[in-house]
Short mmCIF file of C-alpha atoms in Angstrom, two decimals:
data_model
loop_
_atom_site.label_atom_id
_atom_site.label_comp_id
_atom_site.label_asym_id
_atom_site.label_seq_id
_atom_site.Cartn_x
_atom_site.Cartn_y
_atom_site.Cartn_z
CA MET A 1 -86.49 102.54 -53.11
CA LYS A 2 -88.48 103.73 -50.11
CA GLN A 3 -87.05 102.90 -46.72
CA ARG A 4 -89.63 101.24 -44.52
CA LYS A 5 -89.72 102.73 -41.04
CA THR A 6 -89.73 100.44 -38.07
CA GLN A 7 -92.56 101.48 -35.82
CA ILE A 8 -93.16 100.00 -32.42
CA LYS A 9 -96.84 99.59 -31.67
CA PRO A 10 -98.50 98.76 -28.33
CA LEU A 11 -99.06 95.17 -29.46
CA ASP A 12 -95.33 94.75 -30.08
CA ILE A 13 -94.60 95.85 -26.52
CA ILE A 14 -97.13 93.39 -25.12
CA VAL A 15 -95.62 90.53 -27.13
CA LEU A 16 -92.13 91.52 -26.04
CA LEU A 17 -93.18 91.65 -22.37
CA LEU A 18 -94.83 88.22 -22.66
CA LEU A 19 -91.66 86.78 -24.19
CA ILE A 20 -89.47 88.22 -21.46
CA GLY A 21 -91.93 86.93 -18.87
CA ALA A 22 -91.79 83.43 -20.34
CA GLY A 23 -87.98 83.54 -20.33
CA VAL A 24 -87.88 84.63 -16.70
CA TYR A 25 -90.35 81.91 -15.75
CA VAL A 26 -88.32 79.16 -17.41
CA PHE A 27 -85.18 80.43 -15.75
CA TYR A 28 -87.01 80.55 -12.43
CA ARG A 29 -88.24 76.97 -12.80
CA ILE A 30 -84.73 75.78 -13.51
CA LYS A 31 -83.24 77.81 -10.70
CA ILE A 32 -85.81 77.01 -7.99
CA GLY A 33 -87.90 74.09 -9.19
CA LEU A 34 -85.09 71.95 -10.54
CA ASN A 35 -82.68 73.13 -7.91
CA TYR A 36 -80.06 73.09 -10.63
CA LYS A 37 -76.47 73.88 -9.85
CA TRP A 38 -74.86 75.76 -12.69
CA HIS A 39 -71.37 74.84 -13.87
CA TRP A 40 -70.76 77.40 -16.56
CA SER A 41 -67.19 77.87 -15.39
CA ALA A 42 -66.43 74.26 -16.30
CA MET A 43 -67.52 74.77 -19.90
CA PRO A 44 -64.54 76.54 -21.55
CA GLN A 45 -62.24 73.64 -20.72
CA TYR A 46 -64.39 71.38 -22.88
CA LEU A 47 -63.78 73.69 -25.78
CA PHE A 48 -60.05 74.14 -25.33
CA ARG A 49 -57.67 72.63 -22.82
CA TYR A 50 -54.13 73.43 -21.83
CA ASP A 51 -51.80 70.66 -22.89
CA GLU A 52 -49.11 70.25 -20.20
CA GLU A 53 -46.72 68.29 -22.42
CA SER A 54 -46.48 70.73 -25.29
CA GLY A 55 -47.40 73.80 -23.23
CA LYS A 56 -50.03 74.88 -25.75
CA TRP A 57 -53.79 75.34 -25.84
CA VAL A 58 -55.38 72.57 -27.88
CA ALA A 59 -58.94 71.82 -28.97
CA ASN A 60 -60.94 69.66 -26.61
CA PHE A 61 -64.07 67.47 -26.95
CA LEU A 62 -66.59 69.96 -28.22
CA ILE A 63 -64.31 71.79 -30.64
CA LEU A 64 -63.01 68.46 -31.97
CA GLY A 65 -66.62 67.43 -32.45
CA LEU A 66 -67.35 70.71 -34.17
CA PHE A 67 -64.49 70.08 -36.59
CA THR A 68 -65.84 66.64 -37.44
CA THR A 69 -69.26 68.18 -37.99
CA LEU A 70 -67.63 70.76 -40.24
CA ARG A 71 -65.79 68.11 -42.28
CA LEU A 72 -68.93 66.06 -42.55
CA SER A 73 -70.90 69.14 -43.65
CA ILE A 74 -68.43 70.43 -46.21
CA TRP A 75 -67.82 67.08 -47.92
CA GLY A 76 -71.48 66.22 -47.48
CA THR A 77 -72.51 69.43 -49.24
CA ILE A 78 -70.20 68.70 -52.16
CA LEU A 79 -71.29 65.07 -52.50
CA ALA A 80 -74.98 65.80 -51.96
CA THR A 81 -74.85 68.54 -54.60
CA PHE A 82 -73.26 66.05 -56.96
CA PHE A 83 -75.89 63.35 -56.29
CA GLY A 84 -78.67 65.93 -56.41
CA THR A 85 -77.56 67.44 -59.70
CA VAL A 86 -77.06 64.11 -61.44
CA MET A 87 -80.33 62.71 -60.14
CA GLY A 88 -82.13 66.01 -60.79
CA LEU A 89 -81.02 65.86 -64.43
CA CYS A 90 -82.24 62.27 -64.56
CA ARG A 91 -85.61 63.41 -63.17
CA VAL A 92 -86.21 65.54 -66.27
CA SER A 93 -84.50 63.18 -68.73
CA PRO A 94 -86.41 61.97 -71.78
CA SER A 95 -85.32 58.43 -70.90
CA LEU A 96 -87.97 56.55 -68.93
CA PHE A 97 -85.33 54.36 -67.31
CA LEU A 98 -83.37 57.30 -65.88
CA ARG A 99 -86.59 58.91 -64.70
CA LEU A 100 -87.61 55.72 -62.91
CA VAL A 101 -84.22 55.33 -61.24
CA SER A 102 -84.16 58.89 -59.92
CA ARG A 103 -87.81 58.81 -58.93
CA GLY A 104 -87.21 55.60 -57.01
CA TYR A 105 -84.22 57.11 -55.24
CA VAL A 106 -86.11 60.23 -54.20
CA GLU A 107 -89.24 58.42 -53.06
CA PHE A 108 -87.31 55.78 -51.11
CA ILE A 109 -85.25 58.34 -49.21
CA ARG A 110 -87.97 60.87 -48.61
CA ASN A 111 -90.43 58.29 -47.34
CA SER A 112 -88.15 56.48 -44.90
CA PRO A 113 -87.26 57.69 -41.40
CA PRO A 114 -83.72 59.09 -41.49
CA LEU A 115 -82.67 57.09 -38.46
CA VAL A 116 -83.64 53.85 -40.16
CA LEU A 117 -81.75 54.92 -43.28
CA ILE A 118 -78.66 55.66 -41.22
CA PHE A 119 -78.63 52.17 -39.73
CA LEU A 120 -79.41 50.58 -43.05
CA PHE A 121 -76.70 52.50 -44.90
CA TYR A 122 -74.20 52.17 -42.10
CA PHE A 123 -74.37 48.44 -41.86
CA PHE A 124 -74.54 48.03 -45.61
CA ILE A 125 -72.02 50.64 -46.72
CA GLY A 126 -69.80 50.34 -43.66
CA ASP A 127 -69.81 46.56 -43.53
CA GLN A 128 -69.94 45.62 -47.18
CA ILE A 129 -69.01 48.36 -49.59
CA ILE A 130 -66.11 50.11 -47.84
CA PRO A 131 -64.13 46.88 -47.24
CA ALA A 132 -64.91 45.79 -50.78
CA LEU A 133 -63.48 49.08 -52.07
CA GLY A 134 -60.35 48.43 -50.04
CA VAL A 135 -60.38 51.93 -48.54
CA ASP A 136 -58.73 50.84 -45.29
CA ALA A 137 -55.86 49.11 -47.00
CA PHE A 138 -55.45 52.06 -49.33
CA ILE A 139 -55.12 54.50 -46.44
CA ARG A 140 -52.70 52.35 -44.51
CA ALA A 141 -50.45 51.99 -47.54
CA ARG A 142 -50.01 55.79 -47.83
CA SER A 143 -47.00 57.61 -46.47
CA GLU A 144 -47.28 59.29 -43.08
CA SER A 145 -47.58 62.79 -44.47
CA THR A 146 -50.38 61.73 -46.82
CA GLN A 147 -52.09 60.07 -43.89
CA ALA A 148 -51.78 63.31 -41.94
CA ILE A 149 -53.41 65.26 -44.75
CA LEU A 150 -56.17 62.69 -45.04
CA SER A 151 -56.83 62.79 -41.29
CA PHE A 152 -57.04 66.55 -41.46
CA LEU A 153 -59.43 66.49 -44.41
CA PHE A 154 -61.52 63.48 -43.39
CA ALA A 155 -60.74 61.42 -40.31
CA PRO A 156 -57.85 59.52 -38.75
CA PRO A 157 -57.09 56.20 -40.52
CA GLU A 158 -58.71 54.00 -37.87
CA LEU A 159 -61.99 55.97 -38.16
CA PHE A 160 -61.84 56.47 -41.88
CA SER A 161 -64.29 53.82 -42.99
CA SER A 162 -66.96 54.77 -40.49
CA PHE A 163 -66.53 58.45 -41.37
CA PHE A 164 -66.86 57.52 -45.01
CA SER A 165 -70.08 55.59 -44.53
CA ALA A 166 -71.51 58.42 -42.42
CA LEU A 167 -70.55 60.87 -45.15
CA LEU A 168 -72.17 58.74 -47.85
CA THR A 169 -75.28 58.33 -45.73
CA VAL A 170 -75.68 62.05 -45.09
CA SER A 171 -75.05 62.99 -48.70
CA LEU A 172 -77.33 60.32 -50.16
CA PHE A 173 -80.00 61.48 -47.74
CA GLU A 174 -79.69 65.19 -48.49
CA GLY A 175 -79.08 64.44 -52.17
CA ALA A 176 -82.67 63.27 -52.51
CA TYR A 177 -83.96 66.65 -51.37
CA ILE A 178 -81.50 68.49 -53.60
CA THR A 179 -82.67 66.32 -56.50
CA GLU A 180 -86.15 67.74 -56.09
CA ILE A 181 -84.82 71.29 -55.79
CA VAL A 182 -82.81 70.87 -59.00
CA ARG A 183 -85.78 69.33 -60.79
CA ALA A 184 -88.08 72.15 -59.73
CA GLY A 185 -85.47 74.70 -60.80
CA ILE A 186 -85.08 73.18 -64.26
CA GLN A 187 -88.82 72.87 -64.74
CA SER A 188 -89.37 76.48 -63.69
CA ILE A 189 -87.50 77.75 -66.77
CA GLU A 190 -89.94 78.95 -69.40
CA LYS A 191 -90.69 76.66 -72.33
CA GLY A 192 -89.61 79.47 -74.69
CA GLN A 193 -86.01 79.13 -73.56
CA TRP A 194 -85.98 75.48 -74.59
CA GLU A 195 -87.65 76.29 -77.88
CA ALA A 196 -85.41 79.21 -78.76
CA SER A 197 -82.25 77.21 -78.08
CA ARG A 198 -83.61 74.19 -79.91
CA ALA A 199 -84.53 76.33 -82.89
CA LEU A 200 -80.92 77.52 -82.98
CA GLY A 201 -79.79 73.94 -83.41
CA LEU A 202 -78.33 73.30 -79.95
CA SER A 203 -78.28 69.69 -78.80
CA ARG A 204 -80.20 68.76 -75.68
CA TRP A 205 -77.03 68.67 -73.63
CA GLN A 206 -75.95 72.07 -74.95
CA GLN A 207 -79.37 73.52 -74.15
CA MET A 208 -79.09 72.22 -70.61
CA ARG A 209 -75.49 73.27 -70.10
CA TYR A 210 -75.56 76.78 -71.59
CA VAL A 211 -79.17 77.96 -71.42
CA ILE A 212 -81.27 76.12 -68.85
CA LEU A 213 -78.93 75.22 -65.97
CA PRO A 214 -77.29 78.68 -65.60
CA GLN A 215 -80.75 80.19 -65.18
CA ALA A 216 -81.96 77.37 -62.95
CA VAL A 217 -78.96 77.78 -60.63
CA GLN A 218 -79.92 81.37 -59.87
CA ARG A 219 -83.43 80.31 -58.97
CA ILE A 220 -82.51 77.33 -56.82
CA LEU A 221 -79.82 79.08 -54.82
CA PRO A 222 -82.09 80.14 -51.95
CA PRO A 223 -83.72 76.73 -51.40
CA LEU A 224 -80.33 75.10 -51.90
CA ALA A 225 -78.80 77.23 -49.15
CA GLY A 226 -81.66 76.15 -46.90
CA GLN A 227 -80.90 72.54 -47.70
CA PHE A 228 -77.21 72.99 -46.87
CA ILE A 229 -78.19 74.37 -43.49
CA SER A 230 -80.43 71.35 -43.03
CA LEU A 231 -77.46 69.18 -43.87
CA ILE A 232 -75.39 70.71 -41.08
CA LYS A 233 -78.21 70.08 -38.63
CA ASP A 234 -79.02 66.61 -39.93
CA SER A 235 -75.39 65.59 -39.64
CA SER A 236 -76.06 65.28 -35.90
CA ILE A 237 -78.00 62.11 -36.63
CA VAL A 238 -74.85 60.15 -37.45
CA SER A 239 -73.94 60.35 -33.76
CA VAL A 240 -75.95 57.14 -33.41
CA ILE A 241 -73.32 55.28 -35.40
CA SER A 242 -70.51 56.61 -33.20
CA ILE A 243 -69.15 59.28 -35.49
CA GLN A 244 -67.44 61.64 -33.10
CA GLU A 245 -69.14 64.79 -34.25
CA LEU A 246 -70.55 67.55 -32.09
CA THR A 247 -73.71 65.81 -30.89
CA PHE A 248 -71.91 62.55 -30.15
CA GLN A 249 -69.22 64.34 -28.16
CA ALA A 250 -71.86 66.24 -26.22
CA THR A 251 -73.69 63.02 -25.35
CA GLU A 252 -70.47 61.47 -24.09
CA LEU A 253 -69.55 64.54 -22.12
CA MET A 254 -72.98 64.71 -20.57
CA ALA A 255 -72.82 61.08 -19.51
CA ALA A 256 -69.55 61.80 -17.75
CA THR A 257 -70.41 65.13 -16.11
CA TYR A 258 -74.22 65.47 -15.96
CA TYR A 259 -73.93 69.19 -16.83
CA THR A 260 -76.94 68.71 -19.06
CA ILE A 261 -78.25 72.21 -19.65
CA GLU A 262 -74.88 73.91 -20.01
CA ILE A 263 -73.57 71.37 -22.49
CA TRP A 264 -76.62 71.35 -24.73
CA THR A 265 -76.90 75.13 -24.63
CA MET A 266 -73.30 75.29 -25.65
CA VAL A 267 -73.82 72.77 -28.46
CA ALA A 268 -76.86 74.66 -29.70
CA GLY A 269 -74.71 77.80 -29.79
CA LEU A 270 -71.98 76.04 -31.76
CA TYR A 271 -74.49 74.74 -34.32
CA LEU A 272 -75.96 78.22 -34.57
CA ILE A 273 -72.55 79.67 -35.36
CA LEU A 274 -72.23 77.24 -38.27
CA THR A 275 -75.73 77.60 -39.63
CA LEU A 276 -76.09 81.36 -39.18
CA SER A 277 -72.82 82.05 -40.98
CA CYS A 278 -74.11 79.82 -43.78
CA SER A 279 -77.35 81.82 -43.91
CA LEU A 280 -75.49 85.11 -44.05
CA LEU A 281 -73.22 83.83 -46.80
CA ALA A 282 -76.20 82.65 -48.85
CA GLU A 283 -77.95 85.98 -48.38
CA ARG A 284 -74.95 87.93 -49.63
CA LEU A 285 -74.53 85.60 -52.58
CA GLU A 286 -78.18 86.10 -53.48
CA ILE A 287 -77.88 89.87 -53.31
CA ARG A 288 -74.80 89.76 -55.50
CA MET A 289 -76.47 87.54 -58.07
CA ALA A 290 -79.56 89.75 -58.11
CA ARG A 291 -77.36 92.78 -58.69
CA SER A 292 -75.58 91.24 -61.68
CA ARG A 293 -78.90 90.93 -63.53
CA MET B 1 -91.63 104.44 -103.23
CA ILE B 2 -93.27 103.44 -106.44
CA ASP B 3 -89.94 102.40 -107.85
CA SER B 4 -89.18 100.11 -104.96
CA ASP B 5 -92.65 98.61 -105.19
CA ILE B 6 -92.11 97.73 -108.81
CA GLY B 7 -88.66 96.43 -107.98
CA GLU B 8 -90.10 94.03 -105.48
CA GLN B 9 -92.82 92.77 -107.71
CA GLU B 10 -90.24 91.89 -110.25
CA LYS B 11 -87.97 90.20 -107.70
CA SER B 12 -87.09 86.95 -109.36
CA LEU B 13 -87.96 83.95 -107.25
CA GLY B 14 -85.72 80.91 -107.28
CA ASP B 15 -86.34 77.20 -107.05
CA CYS B 16 -88.66 75.63 -104.56
CA ILE B 17 -86.92 75.53 -101.15
CA ILE B 18 -89.74 74.40 -98.86
CA ARG B 19 -92.10 71.59 -99.83
CA ILE B 20 -94.91 70.80 -97.42
CA SER B 21 -97.19 68.04 -98.58
CA GLU B 22 -100.29 66.62 -96.97
CA VAL B 23 -99.20 67.39 -93.44
CA ASN B 24 -101.55 66.47 -90.62
CA LYS B 25 -101.14 67.50 -87.02
CA THR B 26 -103.64 66.85 -84.27
CA PHE B 27 -102.97 67.93 -80.70
CA PRO B 28 -103.91 65.78 -77.73
CA GLY B 29 -107.52 66.62 -77.07
CA GLY B 30 -108.42 66.32 -80.71
CA ILE B 31 -107.69 69.82 -81.95
CA ARG B 32 -106.84 69.55 -85.61
CA ALA B 33 -104.10 72.14 -86.13
CA LEU B 34 -103.08 71.16 -89.65
CA ASP B 35 -105.46 69.41 -91.98
CA ASN B 36 -103.88 67.84 -95.06
CA PHE B 37 -101.82 70.97 -95.45
CA SER B 38 -99.74 71.38 -98.59
CA CYS B 39 -97.70 74.37 -99.69
CA LYS B 40 -94.53 75.21 -101.55
CA VAL B 41 -92.26 78.16 -100.95
CA LYS B 42 -89.66 79.37 -103.44
CA GLU B 43 -86.27 80.82 -102.70
CA ARG B 44 -86.38 84.55 -101.89
CA GLU B 45 -90.14 84.41 -101.56
CA VAL B 46 -91.91 86.18 -98.68
CA VAL B 47 -95.05 84.32 -97.69
CA VAL B 48 -97.35 86.04 -95.23
CA VAL B 49 -99.73 83.78 -93.32
CA ILE B 50 -102.84 85.34 -91.82
CA GLY B 51 -105.91 83.91 -90.20
CA PRO B 52 -107.93 83.92 -86.99
CA SER B 53 -106.29 82.63 -83.81
CA GLY B 54 -106.32 78.86 -83.54
CA SER B 55 -106.20 78.45 -87.29
CA GLY B 56 -102.88 76.59 -87.17
CA LYS B 57 -100.53 79.36 -88.32
CA SER B 58 -98.08 79.01 -85.44
CA THR B 59 -98.27 75.24 -85.58
CA LEU B 60 -97.33 75.40 -89.24
CA LEU B 61 -94.13 77.32 -88.44
CA ARG B 62 -93.31 75.08 -85.49
CA CYS B 63 -93.68 72.00 -87.68
CA LEU B 64 -91.25 73.45 -90.19
CA ASN B 65 -88.28 73.35 -87.81
CA GLY B 66 -89.33 70.31 -85.84
CA LEU B 67 -90.48 72.03 -82.67
CA GLU B 68 -93.66 70.04 -83.19
CA LYS B 69 -93.76 66.55 -84.67
CA ILE B 70 -96.10 66.05 -87.58
CA ASP B 71 -98.50 63.11 -87.54
CA SER B 72 -98.31 62.37 -91.25
CA GLY B 73 -97.23 63.92 -94.53
CA SER B 74 -93.81 65.29 -95.35
CA VAL B 75 -91.76 68.44 -94.96
CA VAL B 76 -88.66 68.91 -97.10
CA ILE B 77 -86.50 71.99 -96.66
CA ASP B 78 -83.52 72.62 -98.94
CA ASN B 79 -83.72 68.96 -100.04
CA ILE B 80 -83.42 67.71 -96.46
CA PRO B 81 -86.44 65.72 -95.30
CA LEU B 82 -87.67 66.52 -91.80
CA ASP B 83 -88.01 63.00 -90.44
CA LEU B 84 -87.09 61.06 -87.34
CA ASN B 85 -83.41 61.18 -88.19
CA PRO B 86 -81.96 63.53 -85.58
CA ASN B 87 -79.18 64.63 -87.94
CA HIS B 88 -81.74 65.86 -90.43
CA ARG B 89 -83.56 67.73 -87.70
CA LEU B 90 -80.36 69.40 -86.54
CA LYS B 91 -79.42 70.29 -90.09
CA ILE B 92 -82.82 71.80 -90.78
CA ARG B 93 -82.74 73.82 -87.58
CA GLN B 94 -79.45 75.28 -88.72
CA GLU B 95 -80.96 76.24 -92.07
CA VAL B 96 -84.14 77.65 -90.61
CA GLY B 97 -84.10 80.63 -88.27
CA MET B 98 -87.06 81.31 -86.05
CA VAL B 99 -88.26 84.46 -84.29
CA PHE B 100 -90.83 84.09 -81.53
CA GLN B 101 -93.64 86.31 -80.33
CA SER B 102 -92.12 86.43 -76.84
CA PHE B 103 -88.51 87.07 -78.02
CA ASN B 104 -87.10 84.28 -75.82
CA LEU B 105 -83.68 85.89 -75.45
CA PHE B 106 -81.45 84.18 -72.90
CA PRO B 107 -81.73 86.52 -69.91
CA HIS B 108 -78.45 85.45 -68.27
CA MET B 109 -76.36 86.43 -71.31
CA THR B 110 -75.51 89.78 -72.80
CA VAL B 111 -76.78 90.70 -76.25
CA SER B 112 -73.53 89.65 -77.93
CA GLU B 113 -73.37 86.40 -75.94
CA ASN B 114 -76.92 85.63 -77.03
CA ILE B 115 -75.91 86.03 -80.67
CA ASN B 116 -72.56 84.29 -80.26
CA LEU B 117 -73.83 81.18 -78.51
CA ALA B 118 -75.10 79.09 -81.39
CA GLN B 119 -72.36 80.28 -83.74
CA ARG B 120 -69.80 78.94 -81.28
CA LEU B 121 -71.60 75.73 -80.30
CA VAL B 122 -73.24 74.71 -83.55
CA ARG B 123 -71.20 76.41 -86.25
CA LYS B 124 -67.99 75.86 -84.26
CA LYS B 125 -66.69 79.35 -84.93
CA THR B 126 -63.88 80.86 -82.90
CA LYS B 127 -64.79 83.62 -80.49
CA LYS B 128 -63.29 86.23 -82.79
CA GLU B 129 -65.14 85.04 -85.89
CA ALA B 130 -68.41 84.83 -84.00
CA MET B 131 -67.93 88.32 -82.58
CA GLN B 132 -67.32 89.73 -86.05
CA THR B 133 -70.56 88.28 -87.36
CA THR B 134 -72.37 89.42 -84.24
CA MET B 135 -71.22 93.01 -84.56
CA SER B 136 -72.11 93.20 -88.24
CA LEU B 137 -75.57 91.80 -87.45
CA LEU B 138 -76.07 94.27 -84.62
CA GLU B 139 -75.11 96.98 -87.08
CA LYS B 140 -77.74 95.65 -89.42
CA VAL B 141 -80.53 95.74 -86.82
CA GLY B 142 -79.34 99.16 -85.74
CA MET B 143 -78.08 98.61 -82.23
CA PRO B 144 -74.32 98.00 -82.15
CA GLU B 145 -74.02 100.06 -78.95
CA LYS B 146 -76.09 97.50 -77.02
CA ALA B 147 -73.69 94.57 -77.49
CA ALA B 148 -72.80 94.42 -73.80
CA SER B 149 -76.29 95.04 -72.40
CA TYR B 150 -78.45 92.40 -70.79
CA PRO B 151 -81.86 91.72 -72.39
CA SER B 152 -83.69 92.97 -69.30
CA HIS B 153 -82.28 96.45 -69.96
CA LEU B 154 -83.70 96.60 -73.50
CA SER B 155 -87.12 97.64 -74.74
CA GLY B 156 -89.36 95.03 -76.35
CA GLY B 157 -88.54 96.28 -79.82
CA GLN B 158 -84.82 96.14 -79.14
CA GLN B 159 -85.14 92.63 -77.69
CA GLN B 160 -86.96 91.45 -80.78
CA ARG B 161 -84.31 92.96 -83.05
CA VAL B 162 -81.65 91.11 -81.07
CA ALA B 163 -83.68 87.93 -81.45
CA ILE B 164 -83.72 88.47 -85.20
CA ALA B 165 -79.96 89.01 -85.22
CA ARG B 166 -79.52 85.86 -83.14
CA ALA B 167 -81.47 83.81 -85.67
CA LEU B 168 -79.59 85.41 -88.59
CA ALA B 169 -76.24 84.55 -87.01
CA MET B 170 -76.75 80.95 -88.06
CA MET B 171 -76.83 82.12 -91.70
CA PRO B 172 -80.18 80.43 -92.25
CA LYS B 173 -81.67 80.00 -95.70
CA VAL B 174 -85.20 80.48 -94.41
CA MET B 175 -86.55 82.72 -91.65
CA LEU B 176 -89.79 82.02 -89.79
CA PHE B 177 -91.51 84.84 -87.93
CA ASP B 178 -94.18 83.79 -85.44
CA GLU B 179 -96.19 86.94 -84.69
CA ALA B 180 -92.94 88.77 -84.12
CA THR B 181 -94.62 92.10 -83.40
CA SER B 182 -97.70 90.97 -81.48
CA ALA B 183 -96.16 91.40 -78.03
CA LEU B 184 -94.81 94.87 -78.78
CA ASP B 185 -96.10 98.32 -77.89
CA PRO B 186 -97.38 100.12 -80.99
CA GLU B 187 -94.48 102.56 -81.13
CA MET B 188 -91.98 99.70 -81.30
CA ILE B 189 -93.65 97.69 -84.02
CA GLY B 190 -92.22 99.91 -86.75
CA GLU B 191 -88.57 99.33 -85.87
CA VAL B 192 -89.00 95.54 -85.97
CA LEU B 193 -91.01 95.59 -89.19
CA GLY B 194 -88.28 97.82 -90.67
CA VAL B 195 -85.66 95.17 -89.98
CA MET B 196 -87.92 92.52 -91.50
CA LYS B 197 -88.51 94.61 -94.58
CA ASN B 198 -84.79 95.05 -95.10
CA LEU B 199 -84.33 91.31 -94.82
CA ALA B 200 -87.01 90.71 -97.44
CA ARG B 201 -85.38 93.25 -99.73
CA GLU B 202 -82.07 91.41 -99.39
CA GLY B 203 -83.74 88.29 -100.71
CA MET B 204 -84.25 86.22 -97.57
CA THR B 205 -86.85 83.48 -97.88
CA MET B 206 -89.40 84.25 -95.21
CA ILE B 207 -92.62 82.84 -93.82
CA VAL B 208 -94.28 85.48 -91.69
CA VAL B 209 -97.26 84.93 -89.43
CA THR B 210 -98.57 88.39 -88.64
CA HIS B 211 -101.56 90.63 -88.11
CA GLU B 212 -99.78 93.59 -89.72
CA MET B 213 -101.72 93.93 -92.96
CA GLY B 214 -99.65 96.90 -94.10
CA PHE B 215 -96.56 94.75 -93.93
CA ALA B 216 -98.31 91.90 -95.74
CA ARG B 217 -99.33 94.21 -98.52
CA GLU B 218 -96.00 95.94 -98.90
CA VAL B 219 -93.57 93.05 -98.49
CA GLY B 220 -95.51 89.85 -99.06
CA ASP B 221 -95.02 88.13 -102.42
CA ARG B 222 -97.86 85.86 -101.48
CA VAL B 223 -100.51 85.97 -98.79
CA ILE B 224 -102.12 82.85 -97.41
CA PHE B 225 -105.34 82.92 -95.42
CA MET B 226 -105.64 79.93 -93.09
CA GLU B 227 -108.52 78.59 -91.11
CA GLU B 228 -108.94 75.31 -89.24
CA GLY B 229 -105.60 74.02 -90.47
CA LYS B 230 -106.35 74.55 -94.13
CA ILE B 231 -105.53 77.17 -96.72
CA ILE B 232 -108.76 78.97 -97.53
CA GLU B 233 -107.30 81.35 -100.05
CA GLY B 234 -103.85 82.29 -101.26
CA GLY B 235 -102.47 84.62 -103.85
CA SER B 236 -100.46 87.73 -104.54
CA ALA B 237 -100.79 90.42 -101.91
CA GLU B 238 -102.38 92.77 -104.43
CA HIS B 239 -105.06 90.33 -105.44
CA PHE B 240 -105.65 89.23 -101.92
CA PHE B 241 -106.44 92.60 -100.45
CA THR B 242 -108.28 94.16 -103.35
CA ASN B 243 -110.21 91.25 -104.67
CA PRO B 244 -110.56 88.29 -102.29
CA ARG B 245 -112.55 85.44 -103.74
CA PHE B 246 -114.15 83.84 -100.71
CA ASP B 247 -116.67 85.26 -98.28
CA ARG B 248 -114.73 83.88 -95.32
CA THR B 249 -111.66 85.84 -96.39
CA LYS B 250 -113.70 88.95 -96.98
CA SER B 251 -115.28 88.85 -93.54
CA PHE B 252 -111.89 88.25 -91.88
CA LEU B 253 -110.32 91.12 -93.77
CA SER B 254 -113.21 93.42 -92.99
CA LYS B 255 -112.73 92.71 -89.29
CA ILE B 256 -109.01 93.27 -89.30
CA LEU B 257 -108.49 96.11 -91.78
#
């Protein structure tokens, strides 16, 4: 393969200078126009604080929020992938009923504002379904060590049901988009693959499981990774139902300190750490899969 | 050469294994692909189907293993009727192997995995049994050293030979070839035709849609000329090429030969 040389042309330099100029101007406006007093030195303590009692450094607001965001994202990714795969398979099912159900799901979610969905789901799932499932009682009946594991994996017992409804909301929401990705992936496989496997006598499920899906997965990996990154970002929306994730914590902190710009810059940085590492991971996975072909 | 030719002419054909009677198939849009089509094929017989494009040759093959549903008429293969009963369909697909113009190998599997798959899933063989069959089939199509390669690393001719091995792995009683050499570069056509000739010599019942007239003449027990979903003329290969009865056949042959 030929290595492409990076050449800097005059236009590039002009664009670069304009960008730097814009950056300096914004900084200048904040510095002079806003008369903003910077409090960067106060920031690290919101990440970690020194605990006098135990004599150790422990996570503070923002890092705690980041952990909740992480939990929400990881479980959300798993659940959303599950919903998306099941619904995606329904989207291409020969059964009209299954197609209607999945179509209805996708259209409802994709055509409603996410904030409205959050409230709708929260008050429905949180108020009706979770108590009906008896999740709270189930958690409280566990031994202390089990409860500790559950709080590490999900949320402390008292916040469990609201975490659970937030999780369901996020994954149902992202699941709709994944459904479409899965559907497109399955439909992108050439007709000949279906015909060849059918001619060999494979059942529809076997065709899907051994011939179509493995090929579809390779094709949908890039858009899927994009969707997972969206999920991390979209998880910030559950701050409106008091889930103590990164955005919620930042809002609280800002209300208490008024260090607006520092806090939100910091939060943006923390989100970037999560999403960029996801991007890098996806890129490497893609390269590896391409190489195995 | 002469000996083998005589040998083939005297190949004894068995009982009727495929019965197609009064089959109609119209595609959405009103294209009549099969028009009251009837035909019988005997065991060990090699039937070569020729005709201009759009004459319904491919549709005929696809109706024989249920890839296309027929509108009316009946297809019976090895005494199993091809009807709406899914068990019958499955059974027929196991008895009928099909080779496509575009190979349709599974690109995410190695050559041996491609050939193993249906043996394991449909014939319920163990991995070891399947692998044994696979290796002997690869030997037969002349590429045992490619067992671990991926299809994308093979030439078109090699891919098509693997596709033939994959279809043979199901131990079918009938093989259908849908323009198996049409997508190949000229220098690769010979290797695929060679495999097909060997199969015919071993007594496989075959229906072959092809434009390879040399193959038709050498291997075909019977040649059928189709147009607009109907059989225009059919007969022994010898008769067909030297002394066609109808003008339509003559003009087609003059264009293609």
